[in-house]
Amino acid sequence: MRRPIDSLFGRLVVLVIGVLVLSHVAWFAVIRVERDQTQTRYAVEEATFLVDAVRQHIANSPDQPLPSSVHVVAPTSPDVPRPIADADTDRVPPPFARFIDDLRDRLPDGTDVRVSEPGGPPSLWVRGARDANWIVVPVQPLRPPRSRDRMLLWLAIIFTTAVMAALLAAWQLQTPLRSLAQAVGRFGRGEPTPAVPERGPRELRQLTHGFNQMVREVAQAESDRAVMLAGVAHDLKTPLARLRLRAEMMEEAKLRDGVVRDVDSMAHIVDQFLVFAHDGTDRSEPVEVDQQCERVARSYRAVAPGGQPIRTRLAAGRGFALPAATLDRLLSNLLDNAHAYGAPPIEIETLRAANGWVLRVTDNGGGIAAQDLVKASRPFVRLDPARGGSGHSGLGLAIVDRLVRRVGGECDIRNREEGGLQVAMTFPFDIVAKAADQLHVDGVLKHA
């Protein structure tokens, strides 16, 4: 099961959103603290200014009335509040206590600052060393009413914009990486791999350039090897034909039969070289796999009536279709390999699995040693040294693997638990659907 968090884009999304959430929460906390401190400083300055203004008014214009919110009270009045105690937190909350401390620091030394008793309008009582009376001024709220919703709205807008911009940047960063990963997957499956556009950061462009160069060099090496094999195999066909003709003209039957067998083995090896060197797309008409498998099995039984039995379990149906030449080469190589190194019965099976159509060929022989399974599909590798000289070049399973990958499938070679070798070829539904559609169109045209 694919999880979004496993992809580069998913992890970038989590990283970006996490960093933005932390940064915005920290920014919001800093703004709140700084705003509270700023408001406290403004309140202290405002209270200091108001007390100084009242003093100047008393000194300069004692006959003029004071504003209704400001009073002057005699020290002997019973309304004078008691001094502020440290344990008096119900009367003076901690933020207000810090405000009183800051106000005392701002006023001249010796100034007494008190707060009105609870139950009435909050007011500030101030009396300096030279003041004859208490100056009573209203207390401004340290945290005036403000629209917190508006601040949160702006925070949400900024956060959303930042997330969208970051996700766009992350998407642009991972798009070339995804293209490169897809190209690497195609290259690993042996499929044609076009050049990947070199875009993105400098390091990514360098990586893409190196990959494109590697693909070109590998393709050139494959092309050179294919040309060499095809040329050698083609040039050997004519002398082999002449050698067979001369061998059949030999008078001694035993010697003639031995030479003919050797020539046939060499011709088979040359044919394998040609098939392996062929690197073009199979343009033959698609056929139904079940029908073709049954047809090939009947032909093998007809050629060798007393040979190893071939069983079929064909359950794929009409939707499973492959190019005729590719399917014939797959079956012929696998059946030849099973006849040469396996044991009866040999079974051809088709079915529809969850991940695609499956073509499976099994035998009941000794299988392949566990340490040699990895090398089974490599070209020119003989898993049994005694197999040389019997018309086998170590290309049978390599040809099967190459043909399967060429049409977009996957080949799995393993030993069965009950004994014998199993070669399972899986073809994705979307790839097979193209061949099935072509088969349907051809069938309609033929009947038209």
Tab-separated table of C-alpha atoms in Angstrom:
chain	number	residue	atom	x	y	z
A	1	MET	CA	0.000	0.000	0.000
A	2	ARG	CA	1.435	3.334	-1.065
A	3	ARG	CA	1.475	6.006	1.613
A	4	PRO	CA	1.635	9.695	0.658
A	5	ILE	CA	4.174	10.344	3.413
A	6	ASP	CA	6.662	8.044	1.628
A	7	SER	CA	6.950	10.334	-1.376
A	8	LEU	CA	9.291	13.316	-1.560
A	9	PHE	CA	6.373	15.678	-2.069
A	10	GLY	CA	4.533	14.236	0.950
A	11	ARG	CA	7.535	14.679	3.204
A	12	LEU	CA	8.131	18.188	1.898
A	13	VAL	CA	4.488	19.005	2.630
A	14	VAL	CA	4.803	17.752	6.206
A	15	LEU	CA	8.115	19.589	6.686
A	16	VAL	CA	6.845	22.867	5.219
A	17	ILE	CA	3.578	22.853	7.139
A	18	GLY	CA	5.359	21.903	10.382
A	19	VAL	CA	7.925	24.685	10.026
A	20	LEU	CA	5.259	27.230	9.128
A	21	VAL	CA	3.048	26.213	12.054
A	22	LEU	CA	5.945	26.505	14.506
A	23	SER	CA	7.079	29.825	13.076
A	24	HIS	CA	3.576	31.319	13.092
A	25	VAL	CA	2.845	30.130	16.635
A	26	ALA	CA	6.158	31.601	17.817
A	27	TRP	CA	5.484	34.812	15.910
A	28	PHE	CA	1.992	35.067	17.411
A	29	ALA	CA	3.346	34.521	20.951
A	30	VAL	CA	6.101	37.113	20.489
A	31	ILE	CA	3.616	39.639	19.097
A	32	ARG	CA	1.268	39.065	22.031
A	33	VAL	CA	4.028	39.511	24.630
A	34	GLU	CA	5.477	42.557	22.891
A	35	ARG	CA	2.044	44.144	22.522
A	36	ASP	CA	1.206	43.611	26.216
A	37	GLN	CA	4.510	45.197	27.242
A	38	THR	CA	3.951	48.107	24.887
A	39	GLN	CA	0.454	48.690	26.249
A	40	THR	CA	1.808	48.615	29.816
A	41	ARG	CA	4.434	51.248	28.951
A	42	TYR	CA	1.810	53.446	27.303
A	43	ALA	CA	-0.464	53.088	30.358
A	44	VAL	CA	2.393	54.068	32.691
A	45	GLU	CA	3.269	57.091	30.572
A	46	GLU	CA	-0.384	58.098	30.372
A	47	ALA	CA	-0.865	57.830	34.170
A	48	THR	CA	2.349	59.775	34.810
A	49	PHE	CA	1.308	62.487	32.385
A	50	LEU	CA	-2.138	62.754	33.979
A	51	VAL	CA	-0.727	63.037	37.530
A	52	ASP	CA	1.736	65.733	36.425
A	53	ALA	CA	-1.067	67.618	34.689
A	54	VAL	CA	-3.175	67.586	37.855
A	55	ARG	CA	-0.243	68.887	39.919
A	56	GLN	CA	0.361	71.719	37.488
A	57	HIS	CA	-3.332	72.548	37.489
A	58	ILE	CA	-3.393	72.691	41.309
A	59	ALA	CA	-0.264	74.814	41.378
A	60	ASN	CA	-1.240	77.222	38.609
A	61	SER	CA	-5.039	77.340	38.621
A	62	PRO	CA	-6.315	76.170	42.007
A	63	ASP	CA	-9.637	77.966	41.493
A	64	GLN	CA	-10.467	76.165	38.267
A	65	PRO	CA	-12.492	72.946	38.623
A	66	LEU	CA	-10.903	69.644	37.770
A	67	PRO	CA	-12.403	67.141	35.310
A	68	SER	CA	-15.103	64.947	36.798
A	69	SER	CA	-12.932	61.816	36.542
A	70	VAL	CA	-10.087	63.415	38.582
A	71	HIS	CA	-10.256	64.140	42.313
A	72	VAL	CA	-8.086	65.555	45.029
A	73	VAL	CA	-8.629	63.873	48.445
A	74	ALA	CA	-7.259	64.925	51.816
A	75	PRO	CA	-4.900	62.471	53.553
A	76	THR	CA	-7.279	62.248	56.543
A	77	SER	CA	-10.226	61.114	54.437
A	78	PRO	CA	-11.635	57.697	55.310
A	79	ASP	CA	-11.819	56.895	51.594
A	80	VAL	CA	-8.037	56.593	51.285
A	81	PRO	CA	-7.335	52.945	50.362
A	82	ARG	CA	-4.927	50.836	52.331
A	83	PRO	CA	-1.406	50.165	51.018
A	84	ILE	CA	-0.867	47.358	48.541
A	85	ALA	CA	0.431	44.127	50.099
A	86	ASP	CA	2.315	41.409	48.213
A	87	ALA	CA	-0.289	38.791	49.197
A	88	ASP	CA	-3.179	40.955	48.031
A	89	THR	CA	-3.518	39.155	44.659
A	90	ASP	CA	-7.325	39.194	44.674
A	91	ARG	CA	-7.328	42.948	44.895
A	92	VAL	CA	-4.355	43.542	42.590
A	93	PRO	CA	-3.782	40.888	39.892
A	94	PRO	CA	-0.159	40.160	38.861
A	95	PRO	CA	-0.313	42.164	35.590
A	96	PHE	CA	-1.685	45.178	37.464
A	97	ALA	CA	0.926	44.752	40.224
A	98	ARG	CA	3.655	44.939	37.544
A	99	PHE	CA	1.984	48.077	36.216
A	100	ILE	CA	2.112	49.643	39.737
A	101	ASP	CA	5.810	48.740	40.061
A	102	ASP	CA	6.590	50.283	36.666
A	103	LEU	CA	4.621	53.409	37.650
A	104	ARG	CA	6.563	53.771	40.909
A	105	ASP	CA	9.808	53.493	38.985
A	106	ARG	CA	8.603	56.190	36.627
A	107	LEU	CA	7.438	58.616	39.367
A	108	PRO	CA	9.837	60.483	41.704
A	109	ASP	CA	11.264	58.669	44.710
A	110	GLY	CA	9.032	58.600	47.772
A	111	THR	CA	5.792	58.640	45.784
A	112	ASP	CA	3.063	56.499	47.326
A	113	VAL	CA	0.883	54.666	44.847
A	114	ARG	CA	-2.291	52.877	45.847
A	115	VAL	CA	-5.325	51.341	44.186
A	116	SER	CA	-8.964	51.932	45.078
A	117	GLU	CA	-10.840	49.292	47.013
A	118	PRO	CA	-12.813	46.729	45.051
A	119	GLY	CA	-16.491	47.410	44.455
A	120	GLY	CA	-16.197	50.766	42.749
A	121	PRO	CA	-14.701	52.193	39.588
A	122	PRO	CA	-10.979	51.394	39.455
A	123	SER	CA	-8.848	54.407	40.219
A	124	LEU	CA	-5.241	55.180	40.973
A	125	TRP	CA	-4.254	57.084	44.150
A	126	VAL	CA	-0.937	58.925	43.939
A	127	ARG	CA	0.737	61.148	46.541
A	128	GLY	CA	4.229	62.435	46.159
A	129	ALA	CA	6.572	63.683	48.897
A	130	ARG	CA	5.589	67.326	48.172
A	131	ASP	CA	1.888	66.701	47.567
A	132	ALA	CA	-0.531	67.917	50.244
A	133	ASN	CA	-3.394	65.719	49.069
A	134	TRP	CA	-3.976	62.479	47.225
A	135	ILE	CA	-4.400	62.760	43.477
A	136	VAL	CA	-7.033	60.303	42.255
A	137	VAL	CA	-7.049	59.518	38.530
A	138	PRO	CA	-8.916	56.836	36.608
A	139	VAL	CA	-7.064	53.664	35.683
A	140	GLN	CA	-7.001	52.887	31.984
A	141	PRO	CA	-7.385	49.183	31.148
A	142	LEU	CA	-4.057	47.504	30.394
A	143	ARG	CA	-5.663	45.382	27.702
A	144	PRO	CA	-8.250	47.476	25.913
A	145	PRO	CA	-10.907	45.597	23.971
A	146	ARG	CA	-9.554	44.520	20.626
A	147	SER	CA	-10.716	42.311	17.826
A	148	ARG	CA	-8.833	39.083	18.323
A	149	ASP	CA	-10.812	37.518	15.503
A	150	ARG	CA	-9.319	40.020	13.076
A	151	MET	CA	-5.799	39.149	14.164
A	152	LEU	CA	-6.488	35.432	13.835
A	153	LEU	CA	-8.032	36.077	10.422
A	154	TRP	CA	-4.917	37.853	9.205
A	155	LEU	CA	-2.782	35.098	10.708
A	156	ALA	CA	-4.809	32.462	8.837
A	157	ILE	CA	-4.520	34.409	5.569
A	158	ILE	CA	-0.743	34.787	5.909
A	159	PHE	CA	-0.358	31.112	6.888
A	160	THR	CA	-2.473	29.892	3.963
A	161	THR	CA	-0.589	32.049	1.470
A	162	ALA	CA	2.767	30.842	2.799
A	163	VAL	CA	1.676	27.193	2.662
A	164	MET	CA	0.434	27.526	-0.919
A	165	ALA	CA	3.651	29.220	-2.037
A	166	ALA	CA	5.772	26.589	-0.268
A	167	LEU	CA	3.759	23.706	-1.723
A	168	LEU	CA	4.126	25.181	-5.203
A	169	ALA	CA	7.897	25.371	-4.724
A	170	ALA	CA	7.963	21.797	-3.375
A	171	TRP	CA	5.906	20.582	-6.335
A	172	GLN	CA	8.248	22.249	-8.799
A	173	LEU	CA	11.208	20.659	-7.007
A	174	GLN	CA	9.831	17.119	-6.940
A	175	THR	CA	8.472	17.085	-10.508
A	176	PRO	CA	11.918	16.621	-12.139
A	177	LEU	CA	12.805	14.043	-9.486
A	178	ARG	CA	9.643	12.095	-10.244
A	179	SER	CA	10.423	12.176	-13.971
A	180	LEU	CA	13.927	10.917	-13.240
A	181	ALA	CA	12.599	8.150	-10.964
A	182	GLN	CA	10.167	7.009	-13.663
A	183	ALA	CA	12.966	6.990	-16.233
A	184	VAL	CA	15.168	4.939	-13.887
A	185	GLY	CA	12.312	2.456	-13.470
A	186	ARG	CA	11.867	2.125	-17.241
A	187	PHE	CA	15.597	1.716	-17.711
A	188	GLY	CA	15.735	-0.971	-15.010
A	189	ARG	CA	12.908	-2.898	-16.707
A	190	GLY	CA	14.704	-2.762	-20.029
A	191	GLU	CA	12.106	-0.503	-21.649
A	192	PRO	CA	12.976	2.310	-24.102
A	193	THR	CA	14.043	5.308	-22.040
A	194	PRO	CA	13.866	8.749	-23.668
A	195	ALA	CA	16.104	11.529	-22.428
A	196	VAL	CA	14.883	13.198	-19.246
A	197	PRO	CA	14.625	17.028	-19.400
A	198	GLU	CA	17.440	18.594	-17.387
A	199	ARG	CA	15.702	21.063	-15.079
A	200	GLY	CA	15.587	22.009	-11.430
A	201	PRO	CA	18.493	22.887	-9.109
A	202	ARG	CA	22.080	22.557	-10.287
A	203	GLU	CA	22.700	19.255	-8.470
A	204	LEU	CA	19.525	17.760	-9.946
A	205	ARG	CA	20.477	18.932	-13.435
A	206	GLN	CA	23.890	17.311	-13.027
A	207	LEU	CA	22.281	14.066	-11.872
A	208	THR	CA	19.841	14.064	-14.800
A	209	HIS	CA	22.646	14.828	-17.248
A	210	GLY	CA	24.689	11.913	-15.887
A	211	PHE	CA	21.709	9.569	-16.162
A	212	ASN	CA	20.981	10.600	-19.752
A	213	GLN	CA	24.624	10.106	-20.665
A	214	MET	CA	24.626	6.656	-19.036
A	215	VAL	CA	21.480	5.649	-20.929
A	216	ARG	CA	23.023	6.753	-24.221
A	217	GLU	CA	26.241	4.844	-23.559
A	218	VAL	CA	24.416	1.691	-22.499
A	219	ALA	CA	22.140	1.904	-25.553
A	220	GLN	CA	25.158	2.344	-27.797
A	221	ALA	CA	26.894	-0.639	-26.183
A	222	GLU	CA	23.731	-2.752	-26.592
A	223	SER	CA	23.437	-1.670	-30.203
A	224	ASP	CA	27.083	-2.512	-30.927
A	225	ARG	CA	26.712	-5.922	-29.275
A	226	ALA	CA	23.498	-6.629	-31.162
A	227	VAL	CA	25.092	-5.673	-34.483
A	228	MET	CA	28.100	-7.847	-33.721
A	229	LEU	CA	25.985	-10.863	-32.734
A	230	ALA	CA	23.666	-10.442	-35.681
A	231	GLY	CA	26.576	-10.125	-38.080
A	232	VAL	CA	28.410	-13.159	-36.735
A	233	ALA	CA	25.245	-15.254	-36.642
A	234	HIS	CA	24.249	-14.210	-40.155
A	235	ASP	CA	27.698	-14.946	-41.559
A	236	LEU	CA	27.722	-18.396	-39.954
A	237	LYS	CA	24.439	-19.490	-41.512
A	238	THR	CA	25.851	-19.982	-45.024
A	239	PRO	CA	28.896	-22.142	-44.062
A	240	LEU	CA	26.674	-24.145	-41.697
A	241	ALA	CA	24.264	-24.856	-44.529
A	242	ARG	CA	27.125	-26.008	-46.767
A	243	LEU	CA	28.553	-28.109	-43.918
A	244	ARG	CA	25.194	-29.813	-43.394
A	245	LEU	CA	24.874	-30.521	-47.091
A	246	ARG	CA	28.324	-32.104	-47.201
A	247	ALA	CA	27.623	-34.095	-44.046
A	248	GLU	CA	24.475	-35.592	-45.551
A	249	MET	CA	26.533	-36.751	-48.533
A	250	MET	CA	28.845	-38.773	-46.298
A	251	GLU	CA	28.579	-42.532	-46.792
A	252	GLU	CA	29.189	-43.700	-43.199
A	253	ALA	CA	25.827	-43.370	-41.434
A	254	LYS	CA	27.144	-43.157	-37.870
A	255	LEU	CA	29.635	-40.434	-38.702
A	256	ARG	CA	27.044	-38.634	-40.864
A	257	ASP	CA	24.461	-38.597	-38.056
A	258	GLY	CA	26.990	-37.248	-35.539
A	259	VAL	CA	28.086	-34.458	-37.847
A	260	VAL	CA	24.462	-33.544	-38.670
A	261	ARG	CA	23.612	-33.367	-34.976
A	262	ASP	CA	26.564	-31.059	-34.345
A	263	VAL	CA	25.591	-28.863	-37.283
A	264	ASP	CA	21.996	-28.684	-36.026
A	265	SER	CA	23.261	-27.703	-32.574
A	266	MET	CA	25.398	-24.973	-34.083
A	267	ALA	CA	22.448	-23.765	-36.190
A	268	HIS	CA	20.276	-23.643	-33.070
A	269	ILE	CA	22.899	-21.555	-31.290
A	270	VAL	CA	23.089	-19.197	-34.271
A	271	ASP	CA	19.291	-18.829	-34.239
A	272	GLN	CA	19.435	-17.994	-30.536
A	273	PHE	CA	22.039	-15.349	-31.260
A	274	LEU	CA	19.792	-13.778	-33.883
A	275	VAL	CA	16.782	-13.754	-31.581
A	276	PHE	CA	18.792	-12.226	-28.728
A	277	ALA	CA	20.398	-9.626	-31.006
A	278	HIS	CA	17.034	-8.555	-32.418
A	279	ASP	CA	16.214	-5.308	-30.629
A	280	GLY	CA	13.285	-4.017	-32.617
A	281	THR	CA	9.647	-3.777	-31.664
A	282	ASP	CA	7.553	-6.834	-32.412
A	283	ARG	CA	5.107	-5.702	-35.092
A	284	SER	CA	3.444	-9.073	-35.585
A	285	GLU	CA	-0.309	-9.381	-35.145
A	286	PRO	CA	-1.543	-10.060	-31.599
A	287	VAL	CA	-3.065	-13.464	-30.820
A	288	GLU	CA	-5.072	-14.831	-27.939
A	289	VAL	CA	-2.612	-16.375	-25.513
A	290	ASP	CA	-4.860	-19.268	-24.483
A	291	GLN	CA	-5.471	-20.394	-28.064
A	292	GLN	CA	-1.831	-20.034	-29.043
A	293	CYS	CA	-0.632	-21.964	-25.973
A	294	GLU	CA	-3.012	-24.824	-26.814
A	295	ARG	CA	-1.827	-24.755	-30.433
A	296	VAL	CA	1.860	-24.881	-29.444
A	297	ALA	CA	1.222	-27.702	-26.971
A	298	ARG	CA	-0.533	-29.755	-29.689
A	299	SER	CA	2.345	-29.179	-32.086
A	300	TYR	CA	4.875	-30.393	-29.494
A	301	ARG	CA	2.783	-33.490	-28.832
A	302	ALA	CA	2.539	-34.186	-32.565
A	303	VAL	CA	6.288	-33.842	-33.141
A	304	ALA	CA	7.204	-36.107	-30.202
A	305	PRO	CA	4.262	-38.433	-29.463
A	306	GLY	CA	6.262	-40.480	-26.986
A	307	GLY	CA	8.064	-37.544	-25.434
A	308	GLN	CA	7.423	-35.618	-22.252
A	309	PRO	CA	3.734	-34.796	-21.743
A	310	ILE	CA	2.630	-31.139	-21.839
A	311	ARG	CA	-0.379	-30.137	-19.790
A	312	THR	CA	-2.336	-26.914	-20.115
A	313	ARG	CA	-4.396	-24.961	-17.618
A	314	LEU	CA	-5.630	-21.970	-19.581
A	315	ALA	CA	-7.980	-19.745	-17.591
A	316	ALA	CA	-7.065	-16.237	-18.771
A	317	GLY	CA	-9.813	-15.858	-21.361
A	318	ARG	CA	-10.028	-13.763	-24.505
A	319	GLY	CA	-8.750	-10.568	-22.861
A	320	PHE	CA	-5.156	-11.886	-22.722
A	321	ALA	CA	-3.398	-11.171	-26.048
A	322	LEU	CA	0.254	-10.766	-27.044
A	323	PRO	CA	2.170	-10.292	-30.326
A	324	ALA	CA	2.360	-13.647	-32.098
A	325	ALA	CA	6.111	-13.682	-32.705
A	326	THR	CA	6.923	-12.730	-29.098
A	327	LEU	CA	4.582	-15.378	-27.683
A	328	ASP	CA	5.957	-18.097	-29.979
A	329	ARG	CA	9.538	-17.276	-28.993
A	330	LEU	CA	8.640	-17.255	-25.304
A	331	LEU	CA	6.917	-20.635	-25.451
A	332	SER	CA	9.515	-22.280	-27.680
A	333	ASN	CA	12.433	-21.193	-25.484
A	334	LEU	CA	10.699	-22.210	-22.254
A	335	LEU	CA	9.483	-25.573	-23.596
A	336	ASP	CA	12.890	-26.351	-25.096
A	337	ASN	CA	14.533	-25.476	-21.778
A	338	ALA	CA	12.027	-27.621	-19.857
A	339	HIS	CA	12.480	-30.586	-22.226
A	340	ALA	CA	16.272	-30.325	-22.024
A	341	TYR	CA	16.724	-29.847	-18.270
A	342	GLY	CA	13.381	-30.505	-16.608
A	343	ALA	CA	11.242	-33.536	-16.026
A	344	PRO	CA	7.675	-34.374	-16.999
A	345	PRO	CA	5.011	-33.282	-16.838
A	346	ILE	CA	5.504	-29.799	-18.258
A	347	GLU	CA	2.628	-27.421	-17.613
A	348	ILE	CA	1.532	-24.214	-19.354
A	349	GLU	CA	-0.812	-22.074	-17.279
A	350	THR	CA	-2.531	-18.743	-17.848
A	351	LEU	CA	-4.628	-16.760	-15.389
A	352	ARG	CA	-5.794	-13.297	-14.448
A	353	ALA	CA	-4.061	-12.057	-11.267
A	354	ALA	CA	-4.564	-8.901	-9.253
A	355	ASN	CA	-1.623	-7.082	-10.880
A	356	GLY	CA	-1.976	-8.326	-14.456
A	357	TRP	CA	-2.176	-11.314	-16.781
A	358	VAL	CA	0.104	-14.231	-15.941
A	359	LEU	CA	1.688	-16.811	-18.265
A	360	ARG	CA	3.435	-19.567	-16.338
A	361	VAL	CA	5.522	-22.539	-17.512
A	362	THR	CA	6.591	-25.170	-14.966
A	363	ASP	CA	8.326	-28.532	-14.980
A	364	ASN	CA	9.062	-31.183	-12.378
A	365	GLY	CA	12.822	-31.447	-12.717
A	366	GLY	CA	15.544	-30.608	-10.261
A	367	GLY	CA	15.211	-26.842	-10.726
A	368	ILE	CA	18.147	-24.466	-10.380
A	369	ALA	CA	20.485	-24.155	-7.429
A	370	ALA	CA	19.432	-21.329	-5.113
A	371	GLN	CA	22.720	-19.463	-5.574
A	372	ASP	CA	22.285	-19.566	-9.367
A	373	LEU	CA	18.738	-18.190	-9.566
A	374	VAL	CA	20.018	-14.615	-9.809
A	375	LYS	CA	22.197	-15.539	-12.802
A	376	ALA	CA	19.504	-17.567	-14.560
A	377	SER	CA	18.359	-14.736	-16.830
A	378	ARG	CA	21.822	-13.403	-17.656
A	379	PRO	CA	22.996	-13.958	-21.230
A	380	PHE	CA	25.749	-16.483	-22.034
A	381	VAL	CA	25.575	-18.017	-18.532
A	382	ARG	CA	25.471	-21.829	-18.371
A	383	LEU	CA	24.322	-22.962	-14.961
A	384	ASP	CA	25.482	-26.522	-15.685
A	385	PRO	CA	29.010	-26.840	-17.142
A	386	ALA	CA	28.000	-30.151	-18.717
A	387	ARG	CA	25.435	-28.395	-20.922
A	388	GLY	CA	27.991	-27.056	-23.371
A	389	GLY	CA	28.138	-28.665	-26.742
A	390	SER	CA	24.473	-29.723	-26.746
A	391	GLY	CA	23.157	-26.835	-28.785
A	392	HIS	CA	22.680	-24.479	-25.853
A	393	SER	CA	24.361	-21.099	-25.610
A	394	GLY	CA	23.073	-19.889	-22.230
A	395	LEU	CA	20.604	-17.545	-23.929
A	396	GLY	CA	17.273	-19.343	-23.437
A	397	LEU	CA	16.104	-17.689	-20.220
A	398	ALA	CA	17.914	-14.452	-21.130
A	399	ILE	CA	15.848	-14.268	-24.324
A	400	VAL	CA	12.665	-14.909	-22.341
A	401	ASP	CA	13.503	-12.161	-19.858
A	402	ARG	CA	14.356	-9.682	-22.625
A	403	LEU	CA	11.201	-10.449	-24.629
A	404	VAL	CA	8.988	-10.070	-21.570
A	405	ARG	CA	10.551	-6.747	-20.576
A	406	ARG	CA	10.352	-5.508	-24.143
A	407	VAL	CA	6.554	-5.712	-24.084
A	408	GLY	CA	6.394	-4.126	-20.618
A	409	GLY	CA	6.072	-7.241	-18.429
A	410	GLU	CA	8.093	-8.802	-15.634
A	411	CYS	CA	9.677	-12.240	-15.480
A	412	ASP	CA	10.083	-14.213	-12.252
A	413	ILE	CA	12.208	-17.383	-12.185
A	414	ARG	CA	12.061	-19.555	-9.081
A	415	ASN	CA	12.073	-23.136	-7.833
A	416	ARG	CA	8.776	-24.676	-6.803
A	417	GLU	CA	8.376	-26.084	-3.320
A	418	GLU	CA	7.152	-29.399	-4.737
A	419	GLY	CA	10.132	-29.524	-7.114
A	420	GLY	CA	10.914	-28.200	-10.553
A	421	LEU	CA	11.426	-24.800	-12.112
A	422	GLN	CA	8.720	-22.185	-12.556
A	423	VAL	CA	8.934	-19.235	-14.935
A	424	ALA	CA	6.078	-16.772	-14.314
A	425	MET	CA	5.606	-13.844	-16.702
A	426	THR	CA	3.286	-11.018	-15.608
A	427	PHE	CA	1.928	-8.494	-18.103
A	428	PRO	CA	0.117	-5.341	-16.844
A	429	PHE	CA	-3.502	-4.930	-17.884
A	430	ASP	CA	-2.970	-1.601	-19.671
A	431	ILE	CA	-0.233	-3.043	-21.909
A	432	VAL	CA	-2.193	-6.170	-22.768
A	433	ALA	CA	-5.321	-4.109	-23.409
A	434	LYS	CA	-3.648	-2.440	-26.409
A	435	ALA	CA	-2.892	-5.813	-27.981
A	436	ALA	CA	-6.401	-7.078	-27.173
A	437	ASP	CA	-7.963	-4.008	-28.776
A	438	GLN	CA	-5.806	-4.486	-31.862
A	439	LEU	CA	-6.838	-8.145	-31.994
A	440	HIS	CA	-10.492	-7.143	-31.768
A	441	VAL	CA	-10.095	-4.566	-34.554
A	442	ASP	CA	-8.309	-7.069	-36.786
A	443	GLY	CA	-11.035	-9.633	-36.145
A	444	VAL	CA	-13.738	-7.153	-37.079
A	445	LEU	CA	-11.911	-6.185	-40.275
A	446	LYS	CA	-11.467	-9.809	-41.279
A	447	HIS	CA	-15.153	-10.547	-40.848
A	448	ALA	CA	-16.224	-7.348	-42.581
